[in-house]
Short mmCIF file of C-alpha atoms and ligand atoms in Angstrom, two decimals:
data_model
loop_
_atom_site.label_atom_id
_atom_site.label_comp_id
_atom_site.label_asym_id
_atom_site.label_seq_id
_atom_site.Cartn_x
_atom_site.Cartn_y
_atom_site.Cartn_z
CA VAL J 1 24.93 30.52 34.57
CA GLU J 2 24.55 29.87 30.95
CA LYS J 3 21.65 26.48 30.57
CA SER J 4 23.21 23.80 28.83
CA LEU J 5 20.86 22.15 25.47
CA GLU J 6 20.43 19.43 28.17
CA ASP J 7 18.55 21.88 30.49
CA ILE J 8 16.71 23.76 28.43
CA PHE J 9 14.99 20.32 27.18
CA GLU J 10 14.00 19.34 30.73
CA GLU J 11 12.64 22.43 31.32
CA LYS J 12 10.31 22.65 28.25
CA ILE J 13 8.92 18.31 29.19
CA ALA J 14 8.42 19.86 33.00
CA SER J 15 7.20 22.60 31.85
CA GLU J 16 4.72 20.87 29.25
CA ILE J 17 6.07 22.09 26.17
CA ARG J 18 5.78 19.79 22.62
CA ILE J 19 9.45 18.92 21.99
CA GLU J 20 9.53 19.90 17.79
CA PRO J 21 11.50 18.48 15.26
CA LYS J 22 14.33 21.32 15.48
CA ASP J 23 14.86 21.01 18.86
CA TRP J 24 17.87 19.90 20.46
CA MET J 25 17.07 16.49 22.14
CA PRO J 26 19.42 13.80 23.68
CA GLU J 27 19.52 10.76 21.91
CA LYS J 28 18.15 8.60 23.91
CA TYR J 29 14.36 9.95 23.32
CA ARG J 30 15.56 11.16 19.21
CA LYS J 31 16.18 6.57 19.52
CA THR J 32 12.68 5.92 21.34
CA LEU J 33 10.37 8.11 19.87
CA VAL J 34 11.46 6.65 16.15
CA ARG J 35 10.89 3.09 18.18
CA GLN J 36 7.18 3.72 19.15
CA ILE J 37 6.46 6.04 16.49
CA SER J 38 7.51 3.39 13.73
CA GLN J 39 6.42 0.08 15.28
CA HIS J 40 2.72 2.07 15.22
CA ALA J 41 2.75 2.89 11.89
CA HIS J 42 3.95 -0.56 11.27
CA SER J 43 0.59 -2.09 13.22
CA GLU J 44 -1.29 0.77 11.15
CA ILE J 45 -0.34 -1.00 7.60
CA VAL J 46 -0.03 -5.24 9.25
CA GLY J 47 -3.41 -3.68 11.24
CA MET J 48 -5.08 -3.11 7.72
CA LEU J 49 -4.77 -7.55 6.71
CA PRO J 50 -6.73 -9.34 8.88
CA GLU J 51 -9.99 -7.13 8.49
CA GLY J 52 -9.30 -6.19 4.71
CA ASN J 53 -9.73 -10.55 4.76
CA TRP J 54 -13.64 -9.57 5.06
CA ILE J 55 -14.00 -7.16 2.62
CA THR J 56 -15.24 -9.04 -0.35
CA ARG J 57 -16.73 -10.87 2.07
CA ALA J 58 -19.33 -8.19 4.33
CA PRO J 59 -22.92 -9.12 4.52
CA SER J 60 -23.90 -6.23 2.92
CA LEU J 61 -23.42 -3.40 0.72
CA LYS J 62 -23.59 -0.86 3.34
CA ARG J 63 -20.93 -3.26 5.73
CA LYS J 64 -18.71 -3.46 3.02
CA ALA J 65 -18.78 0.76 1.85
CA ILE J 66 -18.57 0.72 5.98
CA LEU J 67 -15.18 -1.68 6.34
CA LEU J 68 -13.93 -0.16 3.10
CA ALA J 69 -13.24 3.45 4.76
CA LYS J 70 -12.24 1.63 8.38
CA VAL J 71 -9.30 -0.08 6.06
CA GLN J 72 -8.55 3.03 4.36
CA ASP J 73 -7.91 5.15 7.56
CA GLU J 74 -5.62 2.73 9.52
CA ALA J 75 -3.45 3.23 5.56
CA GLY J 76 -3.90 6.91 7.16
CA HIS J 77 -2.80 6.15 9.93
CA GLY J 78 -0.15 4.86 8.72
CA LEU J 79 1.17 8.07 6.39
CA TYR J 80 0.44 10.60 9.10
CA LEU J 81 2.87 8.38 11.83
CA TYR J 82 5.88 7.11 9.57
CA SER J 83 5.68 11.39 8.61
CA ALA J 84 6.07 11.88 12.09
CA ALA J 85 8.75 9.36 12.68
CA GLU J 86 10.47 11.13 9.49
CA THR J 87 10.20 14.46 11.03
CA LEU J 88 12.93 13.34 13.66
CA GLY J 89 15.95 12.02 10.69
CA THR J 90 14.79 8.05 9.75
CA SER J 91 13.41 8.21 6.13
CA ARG J 92 10.64 6.40 5.02
CA ASP J 93 12.17 3.84 3.27
CA GLN J 94 14.26 2.38 5.93
CA MET J 95 11.65 2.30 7.59
CA PHE J 96 9.73 -0.06 6.12
CA GLU J 97 12.88 -2.23 4.82
CA ASP J 98 12.78 -2.69 8.75
CA LEU J 99 9.37 -4.28 8.29
CA LEU J 100 9.76 -6.39 5.45
CA SER J 101 12.52 -7.51 6.32
CA GLY J 102 10.88 -8.89 9.78
CA LYS J 103 13.51 -6.49 11.71
CA ALA J 104 10.47 -4.07 13.07
CA LYS J 105 8.45 -4.42 16.31
CA TYR J 106 4.65 -4.01 15.22
CA SER J 107 1.36 -4.35 17.22
CA SER J 108 1.24 -8.30 18.73
CA ILE J 109 -2.57 -8.38 17.88
CA PHE J 110 -2.27 -8.57 13.95
CA ASN J 111 -0.56 -11.69 14.58
CA TYR J 112 -4.53 -13.34 15.00
CA PRO J 113 -6.61 -14.86 12.39
CA THR J 114 -9.96 -13.63 11.38
CA LEU J 115 -11.82 -16.99 10.79
CA SER J 116 -15.75 -15.24 11.16
CA TRP J 117 -17.39 -11.84 9.81
CA ALA J 118 -17.74 -11.57 14.18
CA ASP J 119 -14.16 -11.25 14.23
CA VAL J 120 -14.63 -7.68 12.15
CA GLY J 121 -16.80 -6.43 15.23
CA ALA J 122 -14.66 -7.75 17.68
CA ILE J 123 -11.57 -5.85 16.41
CA GLY J 124 -13.85 -2.86 16.13
CA TRP J 125 -14.89 -3.10 19.38
CA LEU J 126 -12.18 -4.65 21.32
CA VAL J 127 -9.10 -3.84 18.95
CA ASP J 128 -10.11 -0.11 18.56
CA GLY J 129 -11.75 0.35 21.96
CA ALA J 130 -7.39 -0.84 22.95
CA ALA J 131 -5.69 1.58 20.66
CA ILE J 132 -8.04 4.45 22.12
CA MET J 133 -7.08 3.92 25.71
CA ASN J 134 -3.27 3.77 24.63
CA GLN J 135 -3.78 6.77 22.25
CA VAL J 136 -5.86 9.71 24.01
CA PRO J 137 -3.01 10.38 26.10
CA LEU J 138 -0.91 10.16 23.33
CA CYS J 139 -2.44 13.41 21.52
CA ARG J 140 -0.35 14.91 24.80
CA THR J 141 3.38 13.00 23.97
CA SER J 142 6.25 15.52 24.56
CA TYR J 143 7.14 15.57 20.81
CA GLY J 144 4.46 17.50 18.71
CA PRO J 145 4.39 15.58 15.10
CA TYR J 146 4.00 12.90 17.11
CA ALA J 147 1.03 14.25 19.64
CA ARG J 148 -0.48 17.02 16.78
CA ALA J 149 -0.97 13.28 14.14
CA MET J 150 -2.52 11.23 17.16
CA VAL J 151 -5.36 14.16 17.15
CA ARG J 152 -6.71 13.05 14.34
CA VAL J 153 -6.18 9.02 14.32
CA CYS J 154 -7.86 8.97 16.99
CA LYS J 155 -10.55 9.98 16.21
CA GLU J 156 -10.99 8.10 12.95
CA GLU J 157 -10.36 5.43 16.27
CA SER J 158 -13.48 5.90 17.33
CA PHE J 159 -15.43 5.96 15.00
CA HIS J 160 -14.59 2.26 14.03
CA GLN J 161 -14.63 1.94 17.11
CA ARG J 162 -18.20 2.43 17.19
CA GLN J 163 -18.93 0.74 14.36
CA GLY J 164 -17.39 -2.95 16.03
CA PHE J 165 -19.70 -2.33 18.42
CA GLU J 166 -22.44 -2.43 16.43
CA ILE J 167 -22.24 -5.18 14.63
CA MET J 168 -21.86 -6.68 17.62
CA MET J 169 -24.61 -5.38 19.08
CA THR J 170 -26.09 -6.68 15.43
CA LEU J 171 -25.49 -10.05 16.12
CA CYS J 172 -26.09 -9.97 19.66
CA ASN J 173 -30.30 -8.56 18.84
CA GLY J 174 -29.58 -11.41 15.90
CA SER J 175 -30.25 -15.52 14.86
CA GLU J 176 -29.42 -17.54 18.43
CA GLU J 177 -26.55 -19.02 15.55
CA GLN J 178 -25.49 -15.10 15.10
CA LYS J 179 -25.10 -14.27 19.31
CA GLU J 180 -22.57 -18.02 19.43
CA MET J 181 -20.70 -16.31 16.44
CA ALA J 182 -20.44 -13.01 18.40
CA GLN J 183 -19.05 -14.63 21.78
CA GLU J 184 -16.86 -17.20 20.02
CA ALA J 185 -15.56 -14.47 18.38
CA PHE J 186 -15.32 -12.22 21.63
CA ASN J 187 -13.66 -15.83 23.62
CA ARG J 188 -10.38 -15.52 21.00
CA TRP J 189 -9.83 -11.79 21.23
CA TRP J 190 -10.19 -10.36 24.79
CA TRP J 191 -6.51 -12.14 24.96
CA PRO J 192 -4.83 -10.86 22.81
CA THR J 193 -5.83 -7.50 23.17
CA LEU J 194 -5.16 -8.05 26.86
CA MET J 195 -0.99 -8.44 25.66
CA MET J 196 -1.50 -5.31 23.35
CA PHE J 197 -0.75 -3.21 26.38
CA GLY J 198 2.29 -4.55 26.39
CA PRO J 199 4.02 -6.35 29.02
CA LYS J 200 3.37 -5.95 32.41
CA ASP J 201 5.71 -2.07 34.63
CA GLU J 202 8.11 -4.81 36.55
CA GLU J 203 9.24 -6.31 32.89
CA SER J 204 8.35 -3.16 30.31
CA PRO J 205 12.38 -1.85 30.44
CA ASN J 206 11.12 1.25 28.15
CA THR J 207 8.53 2.70 30.42
CA GLU J 208 10.03 4.53 33.69
CA GLN J 209 12.36 6.68 30.99
CA SER J 210 9.13 7.08 28.67
CA MET J 211 7.00 8.85 31.54
CA ARG J 212 9.72 10.93 32.91
CA TRP J 213 9.71 12.59 29.94
CA LYS J 214 6.16 12.05 28.64
CA ILE J 215 6.25 10.02 26.05
CA LYS J 216 4.64 7.64 28.08
CA ARG J 217 1.93 9.52 30.11
CA PHE J 218 0.15 5.84 31.78
CA THR J 219 2.16 2.71 32.57
CA ASN J 220 1.40 -0.74 30.57
CA ASP J 221 -0.79 -1.96 33.46
CA GLU J 222 -2.46 1.09 34.33
CA LEU J 223 -4.39 1.46 31.04
CA ARG J 224 -4.69 -2.14 30.75
CA GLN J 225 -7.07 -1.12 33.95
CA ARG J 226 -8.87 1.31 32.54
CA PHE J 227 -9.47 -0.50 29.71
CA VAL J 228 -10.93 -4.04 31.92
CA ASP J 229 -12.74 -1.46 33.35
CA MET J 230 -14.26 -0.12 30.46
CA MET J 231 -15.16 -3.26 28.27
CA VAL J 232 -16.77 -5.74 31.35
CA PRO J 233 -20.56 -3.13 31.05
CA GLN J 234 -19.88 -2.82 27.79
CA ALA J 235 -20.24 -6.66 27.21
CA GLU J 236 -22.79 -6.64 29.99
CA PHE J 237 -25.19 -4.71 27.67
CA LEU J 238 -24.23 -6.93 24.93
CA GLY J 239 -25.08 -9.79 26.72
CA LEU J 240 -21.26 -11.23 26.00
CA THR J 241 -19.64 -13.69 28.85
CA VAL J 242 -15.77 -12.21 29.38
CA PRO J 243 -13.65 -15.60 28.88
CA ASP J 244 -12.09 -15.18 32.76
CA LYS J 245 -13.72 -17.81 35.69
CA ASP J 246 -11.71 -15.15 38.16
CA LEU J 247 -12.73 -11.55 36.74
CA LYS J 248 -13.69 -10.40 40.13
CA TRP J 249 -15.28 -6.55 41.00
CA ASN J 250 -12.55 -4.86 44.09
CA GLU J 251 -13.90 -2.77 45.61
CA ALA J 252 -10.79 -1.49 48.08
CA LYS J 253 -9.57 0.09 44.03
CA GLY J 254 -12.66 -0.21 42.44
CA GLY J 255 -11.60 -1.75 39.42
CA TYR J 256 -12.24 -5.27 38.07
CA ASP J 257 -9.50 -7.86 39.39
CA PHE J 258 -8.27 -10.67 35.86
CA GLY J 259 -7.19 -13.72 35.44
CA ALA J 260 -3.15 -13.72 34.38
CA ILE J 261 -2.38 -13.71 31.34
CA ASP J 262 -0.51 -16.28 28.83
CA TRP J 263 2.85 -14.11 28.93
CA ASN J 264 4.54 -16.82 26.66
CA GLU J 265 2.05 -16.42 24.46
CA PHE J 266 2.39 -12.37 24.57
CA TRP J 267 6.17 -13.21 23.73
CA ASN J 268 6.19 -15.86 21.12
CA VAL J 269 3.74 -13.15 19.11
CA VAL J 270 6.29 -10.74 19.65
CA LYS J 271 9.14 -12.78 18.12
CA GLY J 272 7.31 -13.76 15.74
CA ASN J 273 5.93 -16.68 16.24
CA GLY J 274 1.89 -15.84 16.18
CA PRO J 275 -0.77 -17.74 14.16
CA CYS J 276 -0.17 -15.70 11.48
CA ASN J 277 2.95 -13.24 11.83
CA LYS J 278 4.84 -15.39 8.02
CA ASP J 279 1.79 -14.76 6.11
CA ARG J 280 1.25 -10.79 7.65
CA LEU J 281 5.25 -10.59 6.02
CA LYS J 282 4.10 -12.29 3.55
CA ALA J 283 1.59 -10.03 2.39
CA ARG J 284 3.16 -6.69 3.12
CA ASN J 285 5.93 -8.43 0.81
CA LYS J 286 3.94 -9.42 -2.02
CA ALA J 287 1.95 -6.30 -1.89
CA GLN J 288 5.45 -4.16 -2.63
CA GLU J 289 6.45 -5.83 -5.38
CA GLU J 290 3.10 -6.02 -6.85
CA GLY J 291 3.81 -2.19 -6.39
CA ALA J 292 7.00 -1.68 -7.82
CA TRP J 293 5.26 -0.26 -11.30
CA VAL J 294 2.83 2.55 -9.29
CA ARG J 295 6.06 3.68 -7.55
CA GLU J 296 8.44 3.79 -10.80
CA ALA J 297 5.90 5.32 -12.57
CA ALA J 298 5.23 7.84 -10.04
CA MET J 299 9.22 9.57 -9.81
CA ALA J 300 9.29 9.17 -13.91
CA TYR J 301 6.15 11.30 -13.63
CA ALA J 302 7.35 13.68 -10.56
CA GLU J 303 10.58 13.32 -13.08
CA LYS J 304 8.91 14.37 -15.94
CA ALA J 305 7.03 16.91 -14.34
CA ALA J 306 10.08 18.54 -12.49
CA THR J 307 11.86 19.60 -16.65
CA ARG J 308 8.45 20.59 -17.72
CA GLU J 309 8.11 23.58 -15.02
CA LYS J 310 12.34 24.50 -16.16
CA LYS J 311 11.62 24.91 -19.69
N1 FAQ G 401 2.95 -6.15 20.44
O1 FAQ G 401 8.79 -1.69 27.53
P1 FAQ G 401 7.62 -1.58 26.88
C1 FAQ G 401 -3.56 0.43 15.88
C2 FAQ G 401 7.53 -4.54 22.85
S1 FAQ G 401 -3.55 0.20 17.61
C3 FAQ G 401 4.80 -6.10 19.86
O2 FAQ G 401 6.55 -1.59 27.08
P2 FAQ G 401 6.90 0.53 25.02
C4 FAQ G 401 -4.82 0.60 15.04
C5 FAQ G 401 8.40 -3.10 22.97
O3 FAQ G 401 8.22 -2.78 21.64
C6 FAQ G 401 -2.12 -1.04 17.88
N2 FAQ G 401 5.52 -5.77 21.02
O4 FAQ G 401 7.74 -0.60 25.65
C7 FAQ G 401 -5.44 -0.29 14.23
C8 FAQ G 401 9.55 -3.10 23.13
O5 FAQ G 401 10.92 -3.86 22.40
P3 FAQ G 401 11.40 -3.25 21.57
C9 FAQ G 401 -0.22 0.21 17.83
C10 FAQ G 401 5.32 -5.11 22.13
O6 FAQ G 401 7.49 1.06 23.70
C11 FAQ G 401 -6.66 -1.14 15.48
C12 FAQ G 401 9.52 -4.40 23.90
O7 FAQ G 401 7.70 -5.43 23.87
N3 FAQ G 401 -0.39 0.92 18.96
O8 FAQ G 401 -2.44 -0.13 14.96
C13 FAQ G 401 4.02 -5.40 22.12
O9 FAQ G 401 7.13 1.69 26.13
C14 FAQ G 401 -6.95 -1.61 14.28
C15 FAQ G 401 8.53 -4.34 25.91
O10 FAQ G 401 7.80 -3.60 26.06
C16 FAQ G 401 0.73 1.69 19.63
O11 FAQ G 401 1.92 0.71 18.29
C17 FAQ G 401 2.89 -5.63 21.76
N4 FAQ G 401 1.86 -5.26 21.98
O12 FAQ G 401 5.59 0.09 24.88
C18 FAQ G 401 -5.14 -0.60 13.26
C19 FAQ G 401 0.75 2.74 20.07
N5 FAQ G 401 3.25 -4.23 23.46
O13 FAQ G 401 11.28 -2.20 21.21
C20 FAQ G 401 -5.84 -1.63 12.24
C21 FAQ G 401 2.40 3.25 20.27
C22 FAQ G 401 5.27 -4.56 23.32
O14 FAQ G 401 11.95 -2.51 23.44
C23 FAQ G 401 -7.39 -2.30 12.87
N6 FAQ G 401 2.87 2.62 21.12
N7 FAQ G 401 6.03 -4.54 22.63
O15 FAQ G 401 12.19 -3.97 20.93
C24 FAQ G 401 3.05 2.45 22.89
O16 FAQ G 401 2.21 2.91 23.02
C25 FAQ G 401 3.83 1.66 23.13
O17 FAQ G 401 5.22 1.20 22.37
C26 FAQ G 401 3.58 0.13 23.92
C27 FAQ G 401 4.85 -0.47 24.57
C28 FAQ G 401 2.55 0.44 24.91
C29 FAQ G 401 3.06 -1.26 22.21
#
């Protein structure tokens, strides 16, 4: 019997062979990947804004240089991810247009404000920590270009997480006021970070199929639990209090039980009504307008170079 294209695809998935751009794939697989990878790319790009807010006010030259490098890394991650998504047949211009018009989603976490320098530490420690927890398994995702992009992204995220933890450690070993700043930032970022992993499994419409296709390797709740179990000892080490009165070690499950997440807040932010959603889109649109002359100049240069080559 001759195998159908679908059989070949399913066999590859079953035997952990990567799916590559020119391989046949179900339309829904392609669509899910474009959705997830483009949202991921948009998150990296919008994710530059909260920390970018502190570049001009970093407390020392060294901190400023490190923060600049981190924010630039996020731009690079966005570019690898748009390239990976483009291999599935959607143009970067189209994806970008969807971001700028507010049609496309990006991670809820980047719609919260950065009110103090400690927020830069908290983002590196918590947000990059959550990003790593989610992205290390994506190095084994079934779509080749996405998996390969994740390898380098994860290496850079590890550096980001260390720099965040180091900022928190410096503040926690500093004056009373510095320690308070760290705790206050922790209080504001903890719950939104737990929301980054997405809705709970029963309310996650995409998880089941994405697990079957090995796009996702763990469910939202599995990753969230691992994250809590990893972070609690780190908070203890820093001398910070996790802002959750229901947090408790559960011997039987070998992990922490934690309090209820405010899902109303989550969906509200996802729908565009978080504290900074409008500001974030405004900032991206402004950058697009102000960068128009650079794009035009680059196009003119490319055309000129092409004519010169023909001669
Ligand atoms: N925010 O059925 P599910 C970073 C949406 S890290 C907004 O569970 P799925 C690094 C979801 O899209 C952050 N929307 O969906 C950095 C879906 O809507 P749709 C980016 C969310 O895809 C650090 C609906 O809810 N990381 O950027 C969120 O199976 C520091 C139902 O959800 C990634 O994107 C949310 N938090 O699972 C940069 C990782 N959660 O599309 C700068 C890759 C869910 O049907 C500074 N993505 N939604 O209309 C993933 O692993 C998955 O897409 C999940 C969601 C786990 C995010």
